[in-house]
PDB file of C-alpha atoms in Angstrom:
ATOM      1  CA  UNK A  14      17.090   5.447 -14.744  1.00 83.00           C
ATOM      2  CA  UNK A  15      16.020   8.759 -14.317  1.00 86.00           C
ATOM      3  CA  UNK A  16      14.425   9.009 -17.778  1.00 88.00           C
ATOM      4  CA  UNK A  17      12.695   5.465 -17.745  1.00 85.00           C
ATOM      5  CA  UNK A  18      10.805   6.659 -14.359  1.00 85.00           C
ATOM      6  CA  UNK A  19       9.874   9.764 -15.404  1.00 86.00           C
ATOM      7  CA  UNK A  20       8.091   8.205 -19.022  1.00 87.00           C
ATOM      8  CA  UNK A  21       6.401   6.211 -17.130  1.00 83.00           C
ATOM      9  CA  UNK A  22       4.912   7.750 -14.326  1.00 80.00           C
ATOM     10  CA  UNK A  23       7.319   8.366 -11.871  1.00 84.00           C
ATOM     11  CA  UNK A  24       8.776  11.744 -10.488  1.00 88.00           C
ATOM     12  CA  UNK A  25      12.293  13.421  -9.708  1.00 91.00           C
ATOM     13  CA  UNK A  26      12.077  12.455  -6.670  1.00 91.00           C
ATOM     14  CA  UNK A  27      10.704   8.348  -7.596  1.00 89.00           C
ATOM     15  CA  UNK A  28      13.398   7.677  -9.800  1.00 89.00           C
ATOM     16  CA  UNK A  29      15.958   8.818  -7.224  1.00 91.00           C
ATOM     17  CA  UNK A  30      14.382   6.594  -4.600  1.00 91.00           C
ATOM     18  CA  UNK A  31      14.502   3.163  -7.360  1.00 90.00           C
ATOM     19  CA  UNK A  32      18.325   4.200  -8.019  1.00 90.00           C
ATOM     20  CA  UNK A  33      19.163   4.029  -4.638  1.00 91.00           C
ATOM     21  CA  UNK A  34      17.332   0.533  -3.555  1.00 91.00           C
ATOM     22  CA  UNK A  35      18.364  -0.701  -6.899  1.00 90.00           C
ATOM     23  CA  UNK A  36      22.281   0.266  -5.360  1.00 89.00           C
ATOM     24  CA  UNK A  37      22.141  -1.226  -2.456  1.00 91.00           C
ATOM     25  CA  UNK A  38      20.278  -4.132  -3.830  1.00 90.00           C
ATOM     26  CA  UNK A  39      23.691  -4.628  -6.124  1.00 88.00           C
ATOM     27  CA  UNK A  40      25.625  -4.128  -3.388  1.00 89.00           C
ATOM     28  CA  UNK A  41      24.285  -6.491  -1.237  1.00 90.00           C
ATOM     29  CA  UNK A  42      24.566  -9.152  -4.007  1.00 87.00           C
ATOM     30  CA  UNK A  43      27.754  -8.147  -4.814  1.00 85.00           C
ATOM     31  CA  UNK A  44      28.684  -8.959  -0.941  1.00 88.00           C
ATOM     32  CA  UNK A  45      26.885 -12.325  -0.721  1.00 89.00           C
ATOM     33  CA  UNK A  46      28.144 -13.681  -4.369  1.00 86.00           C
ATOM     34  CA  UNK A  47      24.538 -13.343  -5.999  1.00 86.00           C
ATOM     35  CA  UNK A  48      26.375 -11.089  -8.704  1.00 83.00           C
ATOM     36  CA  UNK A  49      29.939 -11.678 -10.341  1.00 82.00           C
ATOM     37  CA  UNK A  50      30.554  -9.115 -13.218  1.00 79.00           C
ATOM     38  CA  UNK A  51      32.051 -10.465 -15.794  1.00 82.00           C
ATOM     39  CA  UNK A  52      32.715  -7.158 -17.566  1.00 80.00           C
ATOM     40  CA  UNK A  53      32.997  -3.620 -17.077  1.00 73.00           C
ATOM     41  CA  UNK A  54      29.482  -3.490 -18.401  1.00 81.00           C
ATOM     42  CA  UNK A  55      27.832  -6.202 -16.331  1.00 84.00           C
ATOM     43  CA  UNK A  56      26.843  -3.805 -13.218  1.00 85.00           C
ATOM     44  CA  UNK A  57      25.737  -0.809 -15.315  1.00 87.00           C
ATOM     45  CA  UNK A  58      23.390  -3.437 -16.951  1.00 88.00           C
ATOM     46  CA  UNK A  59      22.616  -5.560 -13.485  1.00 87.00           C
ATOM     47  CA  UNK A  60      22.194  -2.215 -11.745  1.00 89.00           C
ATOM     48  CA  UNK A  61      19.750  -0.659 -14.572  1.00 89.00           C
ATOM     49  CA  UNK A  62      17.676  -4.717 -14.690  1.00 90.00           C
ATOM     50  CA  UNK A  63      17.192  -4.344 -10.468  1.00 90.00           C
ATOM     51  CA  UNK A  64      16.294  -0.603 -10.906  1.00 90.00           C
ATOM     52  CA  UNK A  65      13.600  -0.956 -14.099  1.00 90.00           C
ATOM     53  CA  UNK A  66      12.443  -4.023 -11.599  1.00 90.00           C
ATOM     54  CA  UNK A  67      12.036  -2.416  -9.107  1.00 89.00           C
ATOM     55  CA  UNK A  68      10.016   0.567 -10.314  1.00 87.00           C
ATOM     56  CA  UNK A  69       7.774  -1.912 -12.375  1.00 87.00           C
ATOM     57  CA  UNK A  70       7.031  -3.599  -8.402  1.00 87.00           C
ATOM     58  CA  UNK A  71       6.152  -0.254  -7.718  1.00 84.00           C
ATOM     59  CA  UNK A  72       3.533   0.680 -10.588  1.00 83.00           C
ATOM     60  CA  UNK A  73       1.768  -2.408 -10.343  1.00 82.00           C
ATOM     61  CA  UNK A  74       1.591  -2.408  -6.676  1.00 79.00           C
ATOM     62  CA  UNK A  75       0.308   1.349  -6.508  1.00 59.00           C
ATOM     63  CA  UNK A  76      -2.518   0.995  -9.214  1.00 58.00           C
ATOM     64  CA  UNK A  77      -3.894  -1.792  -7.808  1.00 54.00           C
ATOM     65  CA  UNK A  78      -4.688  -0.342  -4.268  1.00 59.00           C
ATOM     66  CA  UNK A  79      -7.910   0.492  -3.234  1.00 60.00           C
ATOM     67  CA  UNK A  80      -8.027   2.111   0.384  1.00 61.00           C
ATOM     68  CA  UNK A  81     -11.442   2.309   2.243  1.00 59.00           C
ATOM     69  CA  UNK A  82     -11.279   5.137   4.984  1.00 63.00           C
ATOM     70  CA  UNK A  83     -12.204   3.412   8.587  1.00 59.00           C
ATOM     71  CA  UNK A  84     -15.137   5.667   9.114  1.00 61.00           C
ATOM     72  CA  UNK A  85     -16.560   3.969   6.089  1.00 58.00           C
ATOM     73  CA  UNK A  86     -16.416   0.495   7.787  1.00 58.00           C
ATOM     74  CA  UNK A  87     -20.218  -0.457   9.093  1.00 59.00           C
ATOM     75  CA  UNK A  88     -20.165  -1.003  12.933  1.00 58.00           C
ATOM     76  CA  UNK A  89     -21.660  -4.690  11.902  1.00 52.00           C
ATOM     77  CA  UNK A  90     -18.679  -5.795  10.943  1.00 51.00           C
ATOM     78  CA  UNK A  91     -17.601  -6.426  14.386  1.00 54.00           C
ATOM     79  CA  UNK A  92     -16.924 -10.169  14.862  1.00 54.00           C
ATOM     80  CA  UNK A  93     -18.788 -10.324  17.952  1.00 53.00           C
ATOM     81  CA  UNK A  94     -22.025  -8.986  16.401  1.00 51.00           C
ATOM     82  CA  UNK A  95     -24.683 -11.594  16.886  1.00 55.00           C
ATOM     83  CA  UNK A  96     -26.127 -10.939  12.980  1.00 66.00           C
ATOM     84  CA  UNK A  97     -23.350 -13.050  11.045  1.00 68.00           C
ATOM     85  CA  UNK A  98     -25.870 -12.754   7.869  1.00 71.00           C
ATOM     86  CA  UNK A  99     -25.798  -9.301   7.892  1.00 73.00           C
ATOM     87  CA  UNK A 100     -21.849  -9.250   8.175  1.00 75.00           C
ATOM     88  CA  UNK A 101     -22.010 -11.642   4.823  1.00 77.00           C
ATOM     89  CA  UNK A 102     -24.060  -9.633   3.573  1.00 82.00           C
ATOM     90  CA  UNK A 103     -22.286  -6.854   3.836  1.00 82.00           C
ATOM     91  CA  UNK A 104     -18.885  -8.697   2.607  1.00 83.00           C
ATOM     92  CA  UNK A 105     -20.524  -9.665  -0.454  1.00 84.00           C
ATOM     93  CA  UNK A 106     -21.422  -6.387  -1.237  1.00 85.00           C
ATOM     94  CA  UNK A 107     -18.064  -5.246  -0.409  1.00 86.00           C
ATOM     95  CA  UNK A 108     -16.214  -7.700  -2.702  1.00 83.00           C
ATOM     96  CA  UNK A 109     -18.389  -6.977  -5.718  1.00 85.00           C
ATOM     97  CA  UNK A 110     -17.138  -2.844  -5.397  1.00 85.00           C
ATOM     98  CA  UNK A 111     -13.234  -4.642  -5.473  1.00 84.00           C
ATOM     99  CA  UNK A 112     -11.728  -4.556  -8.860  1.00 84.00           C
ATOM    100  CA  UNK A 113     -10.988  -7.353 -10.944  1.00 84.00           C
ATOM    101  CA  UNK A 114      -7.852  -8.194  -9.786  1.00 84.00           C
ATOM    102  CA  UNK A 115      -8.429  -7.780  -6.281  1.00 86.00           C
ATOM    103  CA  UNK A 116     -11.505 -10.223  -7.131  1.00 87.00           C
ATOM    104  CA  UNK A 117      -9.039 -13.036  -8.835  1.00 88.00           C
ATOM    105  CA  UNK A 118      -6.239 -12.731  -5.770  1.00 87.00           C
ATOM    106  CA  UNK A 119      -8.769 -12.986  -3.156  1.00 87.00           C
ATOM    107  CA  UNK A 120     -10.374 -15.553  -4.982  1.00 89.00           C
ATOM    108  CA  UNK A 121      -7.300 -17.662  -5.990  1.00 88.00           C
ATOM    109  CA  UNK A 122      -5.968 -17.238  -2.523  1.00 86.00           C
ATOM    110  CA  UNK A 123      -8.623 -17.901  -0.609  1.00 86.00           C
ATOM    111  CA  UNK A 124     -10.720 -20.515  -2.701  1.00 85.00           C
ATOM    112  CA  UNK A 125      -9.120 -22.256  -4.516  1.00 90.00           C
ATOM    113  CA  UNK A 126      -6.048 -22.257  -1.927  1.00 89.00           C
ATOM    114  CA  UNK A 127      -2.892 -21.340  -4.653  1.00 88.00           C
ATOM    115  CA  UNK A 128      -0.060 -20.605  -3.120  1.00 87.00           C
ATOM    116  CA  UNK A 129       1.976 -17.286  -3.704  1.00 86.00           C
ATOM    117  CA  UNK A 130       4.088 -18.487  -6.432  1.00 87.00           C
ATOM    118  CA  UNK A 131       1.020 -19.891  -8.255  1.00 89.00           C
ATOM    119  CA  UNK A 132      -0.574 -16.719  -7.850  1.00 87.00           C
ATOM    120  CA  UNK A 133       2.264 -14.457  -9.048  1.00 86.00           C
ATOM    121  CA  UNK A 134       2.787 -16.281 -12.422  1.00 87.00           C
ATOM    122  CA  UNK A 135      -0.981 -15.706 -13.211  1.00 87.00           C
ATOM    123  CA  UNK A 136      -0.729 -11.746 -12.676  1.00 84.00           C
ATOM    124  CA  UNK A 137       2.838 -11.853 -14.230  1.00 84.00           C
ATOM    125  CA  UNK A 138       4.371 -10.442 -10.874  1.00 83.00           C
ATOM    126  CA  UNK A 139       7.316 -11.303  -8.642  1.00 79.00           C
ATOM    127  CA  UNK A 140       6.316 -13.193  -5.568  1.00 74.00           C
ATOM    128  CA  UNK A 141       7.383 -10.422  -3.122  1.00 75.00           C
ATOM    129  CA  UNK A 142       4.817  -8.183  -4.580  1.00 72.00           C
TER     130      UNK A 142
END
């Protein structure tokens, strides 16, 4: 796992991380009768498929944020301003800066009212994420 984190992207440190959700992840559906190994092989294989998921959650999820420091917030955004136009204004301005997948998601979501499943299938990511 190790070497499939650290080609693509990841750290020391990352990979170690993944390993250790992707155990406890087994574990737990081990416990609860999610997974039943038919084989010697089947966990090396389960654990590795829950580990390589899990690491691709986490490269999709990390280049997709976009943070905006608080200070950089205008004071008019403040819902009890009196100047709503400015406020939509200023939102309008502020989604066309988003990228284009923070565009679609906010779009799909709020718009056109898709639910999370919906949504996931079009960006070819699990719901959770």
């Amino acid at each position: 796992m190790e070497k499939y984190v650290l080609a693509n992207n990841g750290d020391e440190q990352q990979a170690k991380d993944v390993f250790q959700e992707a155990f406890v992840s087994l574990c737990k559906n081990a416990k609860t009768g999610k997974f039943k190994p038919e084989n010697g092989t089947a966990i090396q294989g389960y654990l590795y498929q829950i580990a390589k998921n899990k690491w691709l959650d986490t490269l999709r999820s990390s280049k997709n944020k976009k943070t905006v420091p608080l200070e950089n917030i205008p004071e008019s955004w403040n819902e009890e301003t009196e100047n709503k136009e400015s406020n939509f204004e200023q939102m309008e301005i502020s989604f066309k800066n988003l990228g284009g997948n923070c565009k679609e998601l906010l779009t799909r979501f709020y718009y056109k009212k898709e639910s999370m499943a919906i949504i996931a299938r079009a960006f070819d990511w699990t719901e959770a994420t």
